Tab-separated table of C-alpha atoms in Angstrom:
chain	number	residue	atom	x	y	z
A	26	MET	CA	32.327	-6.202	42.772
A	27	GLY	CA	34.693	-6.219	39.802
A	28	GLY	CA	32.047	-9.567	38.686
A	29	ASP	CA	28.835	-7.588	39.514
A	30	ASP	CA	30.407	-4.034	37.734
A	31	ARG	CA	31.206	-6.680	34.452
A	32	ARG	CA	27.677	-7.948	34.622
A	33	THR	CA	26.353	-4.335	34.901
A	34	SER	CA	28.346	-2.735	32.199
A	35	LEU	CA	27.181	-5.878	29.860
A	36	SER	CA	23.662	-5.231	30.465
A	37	SER	CA	23.971	-1.498	29.822
A	38	MET	CA	24.862	-2.493	26.477
A	39	GLU	CA	22.872	-5.043	25.809
A	40	GLN	CA	20.211	-2.603	26.289
A	41	THR	CA	22.225	-0.093	24.368
A	42	ASN	CA	22.623	-2.688	21.145
A	43	LYS	CA	18.901	-3.439	21.160
A	44	LYS	CA	17.551	-2.224	18.795
A	45	PRO	CA	14.414	-0.092	19.413
A	46	LYS	CA	10.517	-1.661	18.549
A	47	LEU	CA	8.085	0.387	16.787
A	48	GLY	CA	4.676	1.648	18.305
A	49	ALA	CA	1.040	0.564	16.669
A	50	VAL	CA	1.356	4.280	15.092
A	51	SER	CA	4.952	4.025	13.232
A	52	GLY	CA	4.571	0.092	13.017
A	53	VAL	CA	1.097	-0.352	11.619
A	54	TYR	CA	-1.084	2.597	11.495
A	55	ILE	CA	1.278	4.495	8.766
A	56	PRO	CA	2.350	1.308	6.952
A	57	VAL	CA	-1.001	0.169	6.102
A	58	CYS	CA	-2.233	3.480	5.416
A	59	LEU	CA	0.634	3.772	2.974
A	60	ASN	CA	0.133	0.335	1.421
A	61	ILE	CA	-3.379	0.169	1.106
A	62	PHE	CA	-3.008	3.939	-0.673
A	63	SER	CA	-2.739	2.831	-3.796
A	64	ILE	CA	-1.804	3.940	-7.662
A	65	LEU	CA	-4.779	3.106	-8.509
A	66	MET	CA	-6.461	5.597	-6.567
A	67	PHE	CA	-4.469	7.980	-8.978
A	68	LEU	CA	-4.590	6.563	-12.231
A	69	ARG	CA	-7.843	4.446	-12.389
A	70	PHE	CA	-10.091	5.967	-9.756
A	71	GLY	CA	-11.693	8.392	-12.657
A	72	TRP	CA	-12.126	5.352	-15.627
A	73	ILE	CA	-13.737	3.112	-12.631
A	74	LEU	CA	-16.383	6.050	-11.887
A	75	GLY	CA	-16.432	6.568	-15.974
A	76	GLN	CA	-17.466	2.906	-15.829
A	77	VAL	CA	-19.581	1.807	-13.338
A	78	GLY	CA	-20.491	5.430	-11.960
A	79	LEU	CA	-20.634	7.079	-8.177
A	80	LEU	CA	-22.993	4.580	-6.658
A	81	GLY	CA	-21.683	1.615	-8.658
A	82	MET	CA	-18.011	2.402	-7.352
A	83	LEU	CA	-18.903	3.159	-3.715
A	84	GLY	CA	-20.877	-0.423	-3.710
A	85	LEU	CA	-17.548	-1.847	-4.917
A	86	LEU	CA	-15.944	-0.011	-2.138
A	87	VAL	CA	-17.734	-0.971	0.501
A	88	THR	CA	-17.668	-4.894	-0.564
A	89	ALA	CA	-13.993	-4.480	-0.727
A	90	TYR	CA	-13.496	-3.271	2.797
A	91	VAL	CA	-16.496	-5.491	3.999
A	92	VAL	CA	-13.629	-8.422	2.682
A	93	ASP	CA	-10.888	-6.699	4.676
A	94	PHE	CA	-12.461	-6.050	7.659
A	95	LEU	CA	-13.057	-9.328	8.094
A	96	THR	CA	-9.993	-10.414	7.174
A	97	THR	CA	-9.018	-8.489	9.658
A	98	LEU	CA	-10.661	-9.134	12.352
A	99	SER	CA	-9.774	-12.747	11.873
A	100	LEU	CA	-5.966	-11.516	12.289
A	101	SER	CA	-6.675	-9.923	15.009
A	102	ALA	CA	-8.415	-12.593	16.677
A	103	ILE	CA	-5.074	-14.585	16.136
A	104	ALA	CA	-3.102	-11.634	16.917
A	105	SER	CA	-4.231	-10.837	19.809
A	106	ASN	CA	-4.609	-14.647	21.607
A	107	GLY	CA	-1.031	-15.654	21.208
A	108	GLU	CA	2.363	-14.577	20.940
A	109	VAL	CA	3.653	-12.673	17.407
A	110	LYS	CA	7.209	-12.994	16.088
A	111	GLY	CA	8.748	-12.159	12.714
A	112	GLY	CA	7.222	-13.435	9.595
A	113	GLY	CA	3.604	-11.779	10.239
A	114	ALA	CA	0.846	-13.016	8.492
A	115	TYR	CA	2.872	-16.346	8.015
A	116	TYR	CA	3.648	-16.434	11.205
A	117	VAL	CA	0.192	-16.179	12.523
A	118	ILE	CA	-1.134	-18.275	10.234
A	119	SER	CA	1.591	-21.652	10.565
A	120	ARG	CA	1.238	-21.295	14.609
A	121	SER	CA	-2.462	-21.439	14.175
A	122	LEU	CA	-3.134	-24.057	11.510
A	123	GLY	CA	0.088	-25.884	11.586
A	124	PRO	CA	3.622	-25.666	9.003
A	125	GLU	CA	1.871	-27.715	5.918
A	126	PHE	CA	-1.306	-24.447	5.886
A	127	GLY	CA	1.661	-22.219	7.004
A	128	GLY	CA	4.382	-22.755	4.975
A	129	SER	CA	2.069	-23.114	1.362
A	130	ILE	CA	0.499	-19.838	2.125
A	131	GLY	CA	3.802	-18.455	2.987
A	132	VAL	CA	5.851	-19.249	-0.760
A	133	LEU	CA	2.614	-17.793	-2.303
A	134	PHE	CA	2.818	-14.778	-0.086
A	135	TYR	CA	6.501	-14.326	-0.674
A	136	LEU	CA	6.297	-14.224	-4.447
A	137	ALA	CA	2.964	-12.334	-4.278
A	138	GLN	CA	5.109	-9.524	-2.197
A	139	VAL	CA	8.570	-9.750	-4.757
A	140	LEU	CA	6.021	-9.325	-7.666
A	141	ASN	CA	4.257	-6.506	-6.459
A	142	THR	CA	7.573	-4.658	-5.440
A	143	ALA	CA	8.344	-5.028	-9.128
A	144	LEU	CA	5.411	-3.687	-9.815
A	145	ASN	CA	5.419	-0.742	-8.487
A	146	VAL	CA	8.639	0.147	-9.392
A	147	VAL	CA	7.936	0.112	-13.022
A	148	GLY	CA	4.668	1.843	-11.595
A	149	LEU	CA	7.238	4.644	-9.766
A	150	ILE	CA	9.285	5.045	-13.559
A	151	ASP	CA	5.735	5.720	-15.656
A	152	CYS	CA	3.943	8.024	-13.325
A	153	ILE	CA	7.096	10.650	-13.938
A	154	LYS	CA	7.142	9.247	-17.428
A	155	LEU	CA	3.716	10.307	-18.018
A	156	ASN	CA	3.549	13.845	-15.901
A	157	VAL	CA	6.691	14.526	-17.129
A	158	GLY	CA	6.288	13.766	-20.906
A	159	GLU	CA	8.242	13.983	-23.715
A	160	SER	CA	11.350	15.567	-21.958
A	161	PHE	CA	11.585	11.892	-20.272
A	162	PRO	CA	14.451	10.090	-21.273
A	163	GLN	CA	13.011	7.391	-23.685
A	164	GLY	CA	14.338	3.999	-24.531
A	165	TYR	CA	13.436	0.924	-23.787
A	166	TRP	CA	17.107	0.330	-21.448
A	167	THR	CA	17.091	3.729	-20.649
A	168	VAL	CA	13.611	2.765	-18.576
A	169	PHE	CA	14.884	-0.383	-17.366
A	170	VAL	CA	18.060	1.231	-16.292
A	171	LEU	CA	16.002	3.906	-14.125
A	172	GLN	CA	13.489	0.823	-12.942
A	173	THR	CA	16.533	-0.794	-11.658
A	174	LEU	CA	18.349	2.019	-9.803
A	175	ALA	CA	14.968	2.602	-8.608
A	176	LEU	CA	15.038	-1.045	-6.742
A	177	LEU	CA	18.374	-0.435	-5.639
A	178	LEU	CA	17.502	2.737	-4.124
A	179	CYS	CA	14.422	0.798	-1.966
A	180	ALA	CA	16.904	-2.045	-1.347
A	181	GLY	CA	19.589	0.595	0.491
A	182	LEU	CA	16.175	2.131	2.199
A	183	CYS	CA	15.180	-1.447	3.791
A	184	LEU	CA	19.297	-2.203	4.708
A	185	ALA	CA	19.334	0.918	6.378
A	186	GLY	CA	16.745	-0.926	9.226
A	187	SER	CA	13.489	-0.204	10.664
A	188	GLY	CA	14.338	2.987	12.042
A	189	ILE	CA	15.835	4.846	9.381
A	190	PHE	CA	12.277	3.063	6.992
A	191	ALA	CA	9.885	4.065	9.576
A	192	LYS	CA	11.164	8.133	9.579
A	193	ALA	CA	11.294	7.813	6.101
A	194	SER	CA	7.351	6.378	6.059
A	195	ASN	CA	6.691	9.284	7.904
A	196	ALA	CA	8.141	11.372	5.577
A	197	LEU	CA	6.171	9.578	2.177
A	198	LEU	CA	2.444	9.965	4.678
A	199	VAL	CA	3.359	13.572	4.797
A	200	ILE	CA	3.467	13.932	1.075
A	201	LEU	CA	0.916	11.589	0.465
A	202	THR	CA	-1.388	12.840	2.819
A	203	LEU	CA	-0.833	16.598	1.196
A	204	ALA	CA	-1.640	15.274	-2.768
A	205	ILE	CA	-4.824	13.360	-1.317
A	206	VAL	CA	-5.677	17.069	0.628
A	207	SER	CA	-5.458	18.574	-2.447
A	208	ILE	CA	-8.164	17.026	-4.371
A	209	PRO	CA	-10.754	18.116	-2.920
A	210	VAL	CA	-9.383	21.341	-2.666
A	211	SER	CA	-8.581	21.542	-6.352
A	212	ALA	CA	-12.165	20.273	-6.772
A	213	ALA	CA	-13.272	23.352	-4.894
A	214	PHE	CA	-11.075	26.056	-5.943
A	215	LYS	CA	-10.035	25.900	-9.374
A	216	SER	CA	-11.760	27.271	-12.239
A	217	PRO	CA	-14.010	25.572	-14.902
A	218	PHE	CA	-12.171	24.593	-17.844
A	219	HIS	CA	-12.150	22.632	-21.159
A	220	ASP	CA	-9.493	20.467	-22.804
A	221	ASN	CA	-10.515	19.355	-25.922
A	222	GLU	CA	-6.497	18.293	-26.730
A	223	LEU	CA	-6.944	16.167	-23.187
A	224	GLY	CA	-10.667	15.234	-23.540
A	225	VAL	CA	-11.334	16.633	-20.404
A	226	ARG	CA	-13.945	19.075	-18.863
A	227	PHE	CA	-13.792	20.154	-15.281
A	228	THR	CA	-17.542	22.123	-14.238
A	229	GLY	CA	-16.292	22.665	-10.396
A	230	PHE	CA	-18.309	21.419	-8.061
A	231	SER	CA	-21.642	21.071	-9.937
A	232	VAL	CA	-24.605	19.388	-9.206
A	233	GLU	CA	-25.602	18.649	-12.519
A	234	THR	CA	-22.452	17.428	-12.946
A	235	LEU	CA	-22.808	14.906	-9.531
A	236	VAL	CA	-26.334	13.819	-11.047
A	237	ASP	CA	-25.061	12.567	-14.379
A	238	ASN	CA	-21.934	10.284	-12.845
A	239	PHE	CA	-24.366	8.738	-10.463
A	240	ALA	CA	-25.763	6.022	-11.818
A	241	PRO	CA	-23.914	3.752	-14.732
A	242	HIS	CA	-24.157	4.851	-17.987
A	243	THR	CA	-26.303	1.977	-19.602
A	244	LYS	CA	-26.286	2.967	-22.520
A	245	SER	CA	-22.640	3.366	-23.424
A	246	GLU	CA	-20.728	0.830	-25.389
A	247	SER	CA	-18.066	0.096	-22.649
A	248	TYR	CA	-21.142	-1.086	-20.366
A	249	LYS	CA	-21.603	-4.470	-20.410
A	250	GLY	CA	-23.597	-4.595	-17.125
A	251	LEU	CA	-22.292	-7.199	-14.463
A	252	GLU	CA	-19.243	-8.099	-16.524
A	253	THR	CA	-18.510	-4.533	-16.198
A	254	PHE	CA	-19.044	-4.526	-12.667
A	255	ARG	CA	-16.476	-7.496	-12.423
A	256	GLU	CA	-13.995	-6.437	-14.527
A	257	VAL	CA	-14.001	-2.695	-12.287
A	258	PHE	CA	-13.811	-4.846	-8.975
A	259	ALA	CA	-10.880	-6.706	-9.773
A	260	ILE	CA	-9.106	-3.551	-10.538
A	261	LEU	CA	-10.719	-1.485	-7.400
A	262	PHE	CA	-9.691	-4.230	-5.016
A	263	PRO	CA	-5.889	-3.754	-5.215
A	264	ALA	CA	-6.553	-0.677	-4.249
A	265	THR	CA	-7.987	-1.812	-0.930
A	266	SER	CA	-5.457	-4.521	0.032
A	267	GLY	CA	-2.549	-3.976	1.786
A	268	ILE	CA	-3.597	-4.544	5.158
A	269	PHE	CA	-0.764	-7.506	5.985
A	270	ALA	CA	1.606	-4.490	5.429
A	271	GLY	CA	1.693	-3.657	9.869
A	272	ALA	CA	1.667	-7.594	10.291
A	273	SER	CA	5.008	-7.957	7.909
A	274	MET	CA	6.518	-5.836	10.654
A	275	SER	CA	5.482	-7.580	13.787
A	276	GLY	CA	9.175	-8.745	14.335
A	277	ASP	CA	10.093	-4.590	15.143
A	278	LEU	CA	7.083	-4.053	16.731
A	279	HIS	CA	6.757	-3.133	20.500
A	280	ASN	CA	3.643	-5.050	21.082
A	281	PRO	CA	2.378	-6.585	18.400
A	282	SER	CA	-1.048	-8.206	19.775
A	283	LYS	CA	-1.915	-5.392	20.368
A	284	ASP	CA	-0.581	-3.023	17.830
A	285	ILE	CA	-1.526	-4.835	14.628
A	286	PRO	CA	-5.332	-5.093	15.715
A	287	LYS	CA	-5.450	-1.273	16.331
A	288	GLY	CA	-2.927	-0.114	13.870
A	289	THR	CA	-4.548	-2.311	11.353
A	290	LEU	CA	-8.103	-1.230	12.037
A	291	TRP	CA	-7.647	2.860	12.453
A	292	ALA	CA	-5.560	2.330	8.937
A	293	MET	CA	-8.706	0.944	7.244
A	294	MET	CA	-11.084	3.518	8.427
A	295	THR	CA	-8.856	6.907	7.839
A	296	THR	CA	-8.134	5.321	4.187
A	297	PHE	CA	-11.422	4.638	3.523
A	298	ILE	CA	-12.930	8.033	4.854
A	299	ALA	CA	-10.207	9.501	2.232
A	300	TYR	CA	-11.704	7.522	-0.676
A	301	LEU	CA	-14.931	8.624	-0.280
A	302	VAL	CA	-14.034	12.086	-0.453
A	303	VAL	CA	-11.915	11.597	-3.597
A	304	VAL	CA	-14.803	10.034	-5.089
A	305	PHE	CA	-17.035	12.513	-4.414
A	306	SER	CA	-14.922	15.202	-5.045
A	307	MET	CA	-14.465	13.970	-8.540
A	308	ALA	CA	-17.922	12.687	-9.242
A	309	ALA	CA	-19.154	15.906	-8.182
A	310	THR	CA	-16.504	18.304	-10.533
A	311	THR	CA	-15.601	16.444	-13.899
A	312	THR	CA	-17.841	14.873	-16.229
A	313	HIS	CA	-18.730	11.288	-17.321
A	314	ALA	CA	-16.643	11.690	-20.344
A	315	SER	CA	-13.474	12.593	-19.087
A	316	PHE	CA	-13.295	10.013	-16.964
A	317	LEU	CA	-13.580	7.925	-20.220
A	318	ASN	CA	-10.872	9.726	-22.399
A	319	ASN	CA	-7.896	10.417	-20.034
A	320	THR	CA	-6.782	8.408	-17.203
A	321	ASN	CA	-4.349	10.776	-15.280
A	322	ILE	CA	-7.269	13.096	-14.875
A	323	ILE	CA	-6.368	13.960	-11.278
A	324	SER	CA	-3.027	15.030	-11.944
A	325	VAL	CA	-4.579	17.240	-14.905
A	326	THR	CA	-7.689	19.056	-12.795
A	327	SER	CA	-5.512	19.437	-10.306
A	328	LEU	CA	-4.240	22.948	-8.764
A	329	SER	CA	-0.833	21.211	-8.248
A	330	MET	CA	0.545	18.715	-10.749
A	331	PRO	CA	3.768	18.424	-9.272
A	332	LEU	CA	2.521	17.815	-6.213
A	333	ILE	CA	-0.229	15.119	-7.348
A	334	LEU	CA	3.317	13.738	-9.013
A	335	ALA	CA	5.110	14.054	-5.639
A	336	GLY	CA	1.720	11.733	-4.002
A	337	GLU	CA	1.990	8.971	-6.821
A	338	CYS	CA	5.858	8.630	-6.412
A	339	ALA	CA	5.204	8.236	-2.703
A	340	VAL	CA	2.929	5.727	-2.877
A	341	THR	CA	4.306	3.746	-5.180
A	342	PHE	CA	8.101	4.225	-3.716
A	343	PHE	CA	6.750	3.019	-0.556
A	344	SER	CA	4.630	0.143	-1.616
A	345	ALA	CA	8.148	-1.268	-3.762
A	346	VAL	CA	10.021	-0.596	0.187
A	347	MET	CA	6.966	-2.305	2.180
A	348	GLY	CA	7.375	-5.866	-0.798
A	349	LEU	CA	11.232	-5.621	0.160
A	350	VAL	CA	10.611	-5.347	3.386
A	351	GLY	CA	7.857	-7.927	4.502
A	352	ALA	CA	9.616	-10.329	1.981
A	353	ALA	CA	12.805	-10.525	3.329
A	354	LYS	CA	11.215	-10.804	6.560
A	355	LEU	CA	8.698	-13.795	5.528
A	356	MET	CA	11.863	-15.752	4.001
A	357	GLN	CA	13.336	-15.235	7.157
A	358	ALA	CA	10.553	-16.708	9.069
A	359	LEU	CA	10.750	-19.653	6.167
A	360	ALA	CA	14.077	-20.019	6.999
A	361	ARG	CA	13.644	-20.319	10.987
A	362	ASP	CA	10.975	-22.745	10.328
A	363	LYS	CA	12.935	-24.804	8.237
A	364	LEU	CA	10.631	-25.770	6.011
A	365	LEU	CA	11.906	-25.836	3.011
A	366	PRO	CA	15.724	-27.177	1.948
A	367	GLY	CA	18.032	-24.852	1.228
A	368	LEU	CA	16.735	-21.428	3.044
A	369	LEU	CA	19.036	-22.068	6.313
A	370	PRO	CA	21.688	-19.393	5.326
A	371	PHE	CA	18.776	-16.836	5.404
A	372	SER	CA	17.377	-17.722	8.860
A	373	ARG	CA	21.147	-15.371	10.006
A	374	ALA	CA	19.874	-12.352	11.400
A	375	ARG	CA	21.156	-9.939	14.599
A	376	ARG	CA	22.460	-11.613	17.456
A	377	GLU	CA	19.436	-9.374	19.513
A	378	LEU	CA	17.144	-10.330	17.503
A	379	MET	CA	17.601	-14.292	17.686
A	380	SER	CA	18.350	-14.200	20.916
A	381	GLN	CA	14.561	-13.532	20.955
A	382	SER	CA	13.532	-15.576	18.397
A	383	LYS	CA	11.767	-19.544	19.304
A	384	PRO	CA	12.735	-22.564	16.996
A	385	PHE	CA	9.273	-23.772	16.036
A	386	PHE	CA	9.731	-27.393	16.212
């Protein structure tokens, strides 16, 4: 009886200490949505419309999403036909194509996520600086310290665990959703204005404005034909990537084989529809010259500039945090597979996670 009681108490303690798993919504859908939505939507969509017009931008968006869709189908096919553990895309690739391919891609993917984190931290401070104006603290070292503090805040959120990360993601998604919804709302209800100082003319919903923005202005000095489309696509495509955010959370998912395909595909559809609404709202309300004159056009033409700023901060902050989380899990997976020397200390994790992990070799 005493032995049974001890075993029962031990099993109950293990269940209590067991890390809660995330579902398709909190673990895949929300991270992928937040990672696909990019600061480029707020700062570069207007410029892209000014360069290639509504028709050209829709064509580039469809092309980018076709690439993402095919990649997601490949990822889903592999993930749904086998066990998926921590390491995300690296784990899937290494178990399908072997450690040579997986290791080389994993290292590159790790470096990309780390650099993406740095880029988003810089973008986070720059967004605040752009909207606050001259009242923002000036100086190289001042900005450097603020960026460092932002990075430490992101790291602290990562160390808090996946549960806190998921709750923070929900809050950030609410903020970002309100900011995105405010774009068509502003297009519908904001009064027309013309600001010569900012170089912006907002007409409200106008068929004439939509027709003027429909096709590229081929006579413009900035338009260089196919070269312009190539340059614009290079800027636009990162605003549609981020589909591996859910796969990066594979070690924390309840059922990765089902959650990754389902959550990623739904997130792609959601972001594509949102992008269409934003692009049409901008093309039908703001003149072509305004897109080229002011990169902060969404904030300038919004009913609530603080809400747009909050959305910009939310998307950059989450992308920075997601980069740290994904890079850390990827480094741990590389260390566990012992593909590179000197990484063994990074393979250590909580006891319950280690008990679920099996060595690759």
